Short mmCIF file of C-alpha atoms in Angstrom, two decimals:
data_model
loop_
_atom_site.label_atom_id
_atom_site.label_comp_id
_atom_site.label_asym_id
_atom_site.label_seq_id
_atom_site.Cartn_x
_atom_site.Cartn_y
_atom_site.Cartn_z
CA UNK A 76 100.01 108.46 123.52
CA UNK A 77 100.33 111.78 124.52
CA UNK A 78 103.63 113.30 123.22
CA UNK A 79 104.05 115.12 126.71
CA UNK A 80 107.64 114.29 128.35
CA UNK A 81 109.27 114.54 132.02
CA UNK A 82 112.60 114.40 132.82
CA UNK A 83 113.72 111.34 131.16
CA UNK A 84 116.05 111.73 128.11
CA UNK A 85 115.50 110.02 124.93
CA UNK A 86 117.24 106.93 124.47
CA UNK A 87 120.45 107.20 122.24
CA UNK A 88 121.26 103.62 122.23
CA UNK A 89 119.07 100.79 122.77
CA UNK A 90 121.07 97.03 123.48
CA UNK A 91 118.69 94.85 122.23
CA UNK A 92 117.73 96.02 119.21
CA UNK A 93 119.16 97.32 116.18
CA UNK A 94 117.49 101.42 115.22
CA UNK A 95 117.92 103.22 112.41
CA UNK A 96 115.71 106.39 111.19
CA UNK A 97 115.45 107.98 107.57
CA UNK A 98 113.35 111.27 107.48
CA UNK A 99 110.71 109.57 109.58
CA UNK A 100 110.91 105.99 108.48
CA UNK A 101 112.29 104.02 111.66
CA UNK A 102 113.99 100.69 111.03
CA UNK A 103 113.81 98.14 113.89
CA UNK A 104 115.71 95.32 113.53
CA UNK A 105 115.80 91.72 115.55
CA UNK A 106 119.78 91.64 115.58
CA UNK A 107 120.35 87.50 117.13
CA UNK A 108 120.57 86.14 113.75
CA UNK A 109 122.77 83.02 115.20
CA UNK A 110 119.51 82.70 117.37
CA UNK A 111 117.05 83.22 114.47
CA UNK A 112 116.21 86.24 116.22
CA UNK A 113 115.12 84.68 119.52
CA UNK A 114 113.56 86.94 121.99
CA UNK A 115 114.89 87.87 125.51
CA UNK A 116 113.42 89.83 128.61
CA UNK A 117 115.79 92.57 127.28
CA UNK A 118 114.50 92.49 123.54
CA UNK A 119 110.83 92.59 124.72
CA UNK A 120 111.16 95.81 127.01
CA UNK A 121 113.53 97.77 125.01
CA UNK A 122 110.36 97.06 122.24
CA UNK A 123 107.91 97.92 124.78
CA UNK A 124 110.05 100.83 125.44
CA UNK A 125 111.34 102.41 122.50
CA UNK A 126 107.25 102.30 120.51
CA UNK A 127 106.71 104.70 123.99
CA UNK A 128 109.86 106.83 123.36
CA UNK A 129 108.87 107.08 119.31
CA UNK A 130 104.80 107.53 120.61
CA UNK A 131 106.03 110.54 122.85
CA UNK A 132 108.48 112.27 120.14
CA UNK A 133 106.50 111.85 116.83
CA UNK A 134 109.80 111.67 115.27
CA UNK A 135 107.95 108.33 113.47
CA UNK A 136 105.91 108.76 110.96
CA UNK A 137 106.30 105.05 109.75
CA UNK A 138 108.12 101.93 111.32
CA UNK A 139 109.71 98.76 109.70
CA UNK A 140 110.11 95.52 112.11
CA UNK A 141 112.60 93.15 110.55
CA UNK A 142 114.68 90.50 111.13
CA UNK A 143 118.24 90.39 110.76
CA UNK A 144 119.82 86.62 108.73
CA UNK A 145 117.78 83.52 107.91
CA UNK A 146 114.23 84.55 109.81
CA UNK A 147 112.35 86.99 110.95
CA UNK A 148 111.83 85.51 114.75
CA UNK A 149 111.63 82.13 116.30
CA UNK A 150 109.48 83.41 119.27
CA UNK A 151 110.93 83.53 122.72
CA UNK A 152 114.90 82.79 123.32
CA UNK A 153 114.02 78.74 125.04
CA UNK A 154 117.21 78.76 127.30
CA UNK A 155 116.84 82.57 128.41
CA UNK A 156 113.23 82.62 128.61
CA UNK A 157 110.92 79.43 128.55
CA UNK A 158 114.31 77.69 130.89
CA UNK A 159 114.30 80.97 132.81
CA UNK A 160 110.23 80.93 133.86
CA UNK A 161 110.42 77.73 135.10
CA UNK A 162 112.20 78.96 137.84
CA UNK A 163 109.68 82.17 138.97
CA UNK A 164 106.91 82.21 140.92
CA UNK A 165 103.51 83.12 140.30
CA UNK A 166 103.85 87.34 140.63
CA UNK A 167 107.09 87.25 138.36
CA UNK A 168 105.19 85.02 135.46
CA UNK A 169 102.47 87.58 135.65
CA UNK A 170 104.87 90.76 135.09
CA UNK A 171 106.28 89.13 132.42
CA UNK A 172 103.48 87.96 130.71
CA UNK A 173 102.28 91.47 130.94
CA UNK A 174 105.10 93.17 129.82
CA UNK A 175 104.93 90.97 126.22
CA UNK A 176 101.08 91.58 126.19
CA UNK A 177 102.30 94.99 126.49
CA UNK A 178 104.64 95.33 123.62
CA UNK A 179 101.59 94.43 121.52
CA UNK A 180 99.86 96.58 122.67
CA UNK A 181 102.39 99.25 121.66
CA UNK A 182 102.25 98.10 118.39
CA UNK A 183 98.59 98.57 118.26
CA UNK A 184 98.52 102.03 120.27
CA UNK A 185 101.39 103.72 118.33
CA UNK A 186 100.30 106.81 116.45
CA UNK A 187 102.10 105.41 113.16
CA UNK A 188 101.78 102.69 110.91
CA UNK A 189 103.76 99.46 111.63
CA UNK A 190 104.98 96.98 108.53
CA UNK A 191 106.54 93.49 109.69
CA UNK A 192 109.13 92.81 106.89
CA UNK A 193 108.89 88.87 107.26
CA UNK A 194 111.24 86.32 105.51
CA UNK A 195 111.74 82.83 106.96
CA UNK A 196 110.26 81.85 110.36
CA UNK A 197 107.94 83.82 112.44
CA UNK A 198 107.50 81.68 115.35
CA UNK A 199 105.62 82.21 118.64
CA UNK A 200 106.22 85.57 119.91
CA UNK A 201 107.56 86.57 116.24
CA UNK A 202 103.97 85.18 114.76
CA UNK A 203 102.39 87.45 117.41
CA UNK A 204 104.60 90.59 116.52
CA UNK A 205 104.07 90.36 112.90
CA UNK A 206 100.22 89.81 113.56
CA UNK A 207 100.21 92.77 115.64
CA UNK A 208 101.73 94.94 112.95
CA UNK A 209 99.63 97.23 110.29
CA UNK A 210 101.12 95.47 107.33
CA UNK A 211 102.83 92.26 106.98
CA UNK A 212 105.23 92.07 103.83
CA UNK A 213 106.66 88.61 103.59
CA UNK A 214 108.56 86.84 100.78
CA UNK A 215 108.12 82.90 99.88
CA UNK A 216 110.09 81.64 102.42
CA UNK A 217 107.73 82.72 105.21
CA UNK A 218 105.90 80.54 107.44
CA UNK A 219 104.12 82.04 110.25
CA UNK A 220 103.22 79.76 113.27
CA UNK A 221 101.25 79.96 116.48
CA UNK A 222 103.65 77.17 118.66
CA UNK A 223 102.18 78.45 121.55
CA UNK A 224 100.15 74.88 122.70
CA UNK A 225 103.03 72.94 121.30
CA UNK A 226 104.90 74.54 124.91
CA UNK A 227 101.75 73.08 126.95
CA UNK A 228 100.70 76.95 126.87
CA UNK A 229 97.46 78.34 125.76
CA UNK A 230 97.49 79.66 121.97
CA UNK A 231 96.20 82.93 122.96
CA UNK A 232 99.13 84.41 124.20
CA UNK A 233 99.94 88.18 123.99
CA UNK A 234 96.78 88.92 122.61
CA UNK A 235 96.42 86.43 119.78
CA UNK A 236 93.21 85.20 120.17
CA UNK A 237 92.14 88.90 119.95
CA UNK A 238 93.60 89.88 116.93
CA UNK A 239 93.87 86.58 114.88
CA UNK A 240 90.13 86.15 114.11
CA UNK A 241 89.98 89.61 113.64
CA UNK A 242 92.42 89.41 110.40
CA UNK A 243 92.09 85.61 108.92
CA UNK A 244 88.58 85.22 110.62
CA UNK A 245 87.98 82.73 113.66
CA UNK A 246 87.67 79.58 111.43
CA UNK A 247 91.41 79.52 110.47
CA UNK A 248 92.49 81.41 113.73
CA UNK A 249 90.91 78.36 115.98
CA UNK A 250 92.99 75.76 113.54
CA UNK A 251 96.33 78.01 113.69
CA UNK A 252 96.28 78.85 117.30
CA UNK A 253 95.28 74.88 118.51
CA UNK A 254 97.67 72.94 116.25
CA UNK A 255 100.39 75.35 115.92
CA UNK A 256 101.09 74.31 112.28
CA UNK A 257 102.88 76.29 110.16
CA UNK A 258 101.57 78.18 107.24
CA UNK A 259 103.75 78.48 104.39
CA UNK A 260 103.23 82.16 102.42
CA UNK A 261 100.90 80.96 99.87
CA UNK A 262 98.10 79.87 102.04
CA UNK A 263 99.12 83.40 104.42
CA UNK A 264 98.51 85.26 101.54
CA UNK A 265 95.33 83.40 100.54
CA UNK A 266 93.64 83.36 104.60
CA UNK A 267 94.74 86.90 104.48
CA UNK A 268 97.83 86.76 107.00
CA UNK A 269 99.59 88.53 104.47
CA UNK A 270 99.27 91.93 103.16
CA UNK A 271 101.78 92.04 100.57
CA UNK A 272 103.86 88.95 99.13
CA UNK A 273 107.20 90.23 97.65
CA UNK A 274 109.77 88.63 95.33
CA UNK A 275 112.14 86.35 97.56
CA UNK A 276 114.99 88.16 99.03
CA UNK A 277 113.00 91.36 98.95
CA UNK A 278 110.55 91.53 101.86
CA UNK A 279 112.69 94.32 103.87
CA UNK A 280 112.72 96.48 100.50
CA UNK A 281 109.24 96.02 99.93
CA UNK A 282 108.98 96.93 103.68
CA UNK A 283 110.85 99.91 103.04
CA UNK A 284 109.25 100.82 100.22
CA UNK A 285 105.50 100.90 101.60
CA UNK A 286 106.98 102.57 104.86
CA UNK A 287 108.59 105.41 102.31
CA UNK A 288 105.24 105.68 101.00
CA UNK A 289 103.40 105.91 104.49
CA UNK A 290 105.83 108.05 106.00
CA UNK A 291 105.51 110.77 102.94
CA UNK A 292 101.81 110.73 103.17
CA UNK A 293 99.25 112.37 105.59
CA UNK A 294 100.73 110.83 108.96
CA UNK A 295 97.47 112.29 111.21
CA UNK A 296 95.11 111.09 109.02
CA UNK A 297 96.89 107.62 109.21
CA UNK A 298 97.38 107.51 113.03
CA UNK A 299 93.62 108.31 113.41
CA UNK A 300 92.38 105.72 110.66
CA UNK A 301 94.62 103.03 112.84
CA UNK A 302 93.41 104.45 115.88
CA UNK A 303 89.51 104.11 114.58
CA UNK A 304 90.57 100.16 113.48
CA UNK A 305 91.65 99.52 116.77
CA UNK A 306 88.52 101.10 118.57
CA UNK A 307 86.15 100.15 116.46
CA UNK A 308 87.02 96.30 116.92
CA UNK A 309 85.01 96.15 119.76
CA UNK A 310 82.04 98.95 119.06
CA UNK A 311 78.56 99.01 117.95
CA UNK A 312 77.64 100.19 115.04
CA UNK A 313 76.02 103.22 116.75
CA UNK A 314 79.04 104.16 118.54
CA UNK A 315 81.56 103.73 116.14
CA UNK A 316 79.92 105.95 113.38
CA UNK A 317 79.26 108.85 116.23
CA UNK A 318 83.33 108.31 116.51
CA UNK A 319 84.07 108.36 112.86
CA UNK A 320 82.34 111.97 113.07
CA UNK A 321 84.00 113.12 115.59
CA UNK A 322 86.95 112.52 114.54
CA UNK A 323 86.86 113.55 110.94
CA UNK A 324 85.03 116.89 112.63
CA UNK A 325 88.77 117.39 114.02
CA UNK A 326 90.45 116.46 111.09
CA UNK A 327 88.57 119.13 109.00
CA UNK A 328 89.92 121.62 111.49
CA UNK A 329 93.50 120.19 110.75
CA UNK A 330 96.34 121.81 108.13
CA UNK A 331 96.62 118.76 105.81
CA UNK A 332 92.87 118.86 104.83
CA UNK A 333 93.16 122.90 104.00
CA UNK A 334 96.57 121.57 102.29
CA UNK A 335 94.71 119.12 100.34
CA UNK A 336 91.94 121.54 98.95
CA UNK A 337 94.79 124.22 97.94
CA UNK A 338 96.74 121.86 95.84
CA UNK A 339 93.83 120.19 94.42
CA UNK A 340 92.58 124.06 93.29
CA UNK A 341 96.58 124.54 92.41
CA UNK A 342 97.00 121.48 90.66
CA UNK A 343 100.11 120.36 92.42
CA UNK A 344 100.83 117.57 94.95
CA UNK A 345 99.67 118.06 98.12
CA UNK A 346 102.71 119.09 100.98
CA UNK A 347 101.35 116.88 104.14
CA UNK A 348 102.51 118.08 107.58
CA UNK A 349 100.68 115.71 109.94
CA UNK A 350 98.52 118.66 111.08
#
């Protein structure tokens, strides 16, 4: 997203969700924990809204998505939403079903990595979010599931049957998304759901920790390598290596790859400025 602004202000408190930031690591938390995190229409565009804000002021250079008490997220709030959308017609159902395919997409289309610190459910919506993310870090309480048929709903909501295959392979993505069983952290880890299984207790430190890492490292070449895994999904061979030189063309123009040779030649670590 291009980090060109009009008149509107950046956002100094946001109602639905809890922000912190640490010398470029943001912290979003899912603050409902008497709900298990449920989502509302509120929670899903201030999400939507505040991965545009941080896309626009490159004040990220890493994001944690957690989950405040016993889970990460249940999925969508059932009184506020699932009650609530039996109730609209046809236009409404389609603006909100676009707005959470768009919060995905955000995910996806941020210029910064994304970890999902998962403990406890991920449910629905929550599966989807995590899924979305760069890196899932989850401790052995997690269980991830796809309830979206279990609702008389199609399992590929909000872009799941796009980007589950495309992690765990379509074999265990069919089998997730149709039966909407849960799958405990042991077999995530094994299918591949999981990128990094911490001690119990310790997912959001792990989090942290990798999103430390990430944030200290060389953010452009990061934003472009997620950028090329998210273009590339749907490419030909012939196009995507044309895009991997163009890009890396640009990067060898950039500060951080001038930076790199110097302290290499220096012997020191290298000082990365995202340029």
């Amino acid at each position: 997203m291009s980090p060109f602004t009009g008149s509107a202000a950046r956002t100094c408190d946001w109602e639905h969700l809890r922000v912190e930031r640490d010398d470029g690591v943001v912290t979003v938390t899912l603050a409902r924990p008497d709900k298990l995190n449920a989502l509302t229409f509120g929670a899903y565009a201030d999400l939507r809204d505040l991965l545009a804000e941080l896309s626009r002021d490159r004040s990220a250079r890493a994001l944690v998505l957690a989950g405040e008490g016993r889970g990460f997220c249940s999925g969508g709030d059932v009184d506020e939403i699932i009650g609530a959308t039996l109730s609209m017609d046809t236009a409404q159902l389609l603006d909100f079903n676009r707005m959470t395919g768009q919060v995905v997409r955000a995910v996806r289309e941020c210029p910064f990595p994304v970890v999902a610190a998962v403990h406890g459910v991920a449910a629905g919506a929550g599966a989807v979010l995590a899924l979305a993310a760069d890196f899932r870090v989850a401790d052995p309480t997690s269980r991830f599931a796809f309830l979206f048929t279990r609702v008389g709903l199609s399992g590929g909501d909000m872009g799941a049957a796009y980007l589950l295959p495309r992690v765990i392979g379509l074999g265990h993505a069919t089998r997730l998304l149709m039966l909407g069983e849960p799958v405990r952290a042991p077999e995530a880890e094994r299918i591949g759901l999981i990128s990094e299984l911490s001690d119990e207790g310790h997912a959001d430190e792990a989090a942290q920790a990798l999103a430390r890492r990430l944030a200290d490292g060389p953010a452009l070449a990061y934003a472009q390598t997620k950028a090329l895994l998210t273009a590339e999904l749907d490419m030909p061979l012939a196009a995507a290596v044309e895009l991997d030189a163009a890009t890396q063309a640009l990067l060898m123009n950039g500060e951080d790859y001038a930076e790199f040779h110097a302290a290499f030649t220096e012997k020191r670590p290298p000082k990365w400025q995202g340029r």
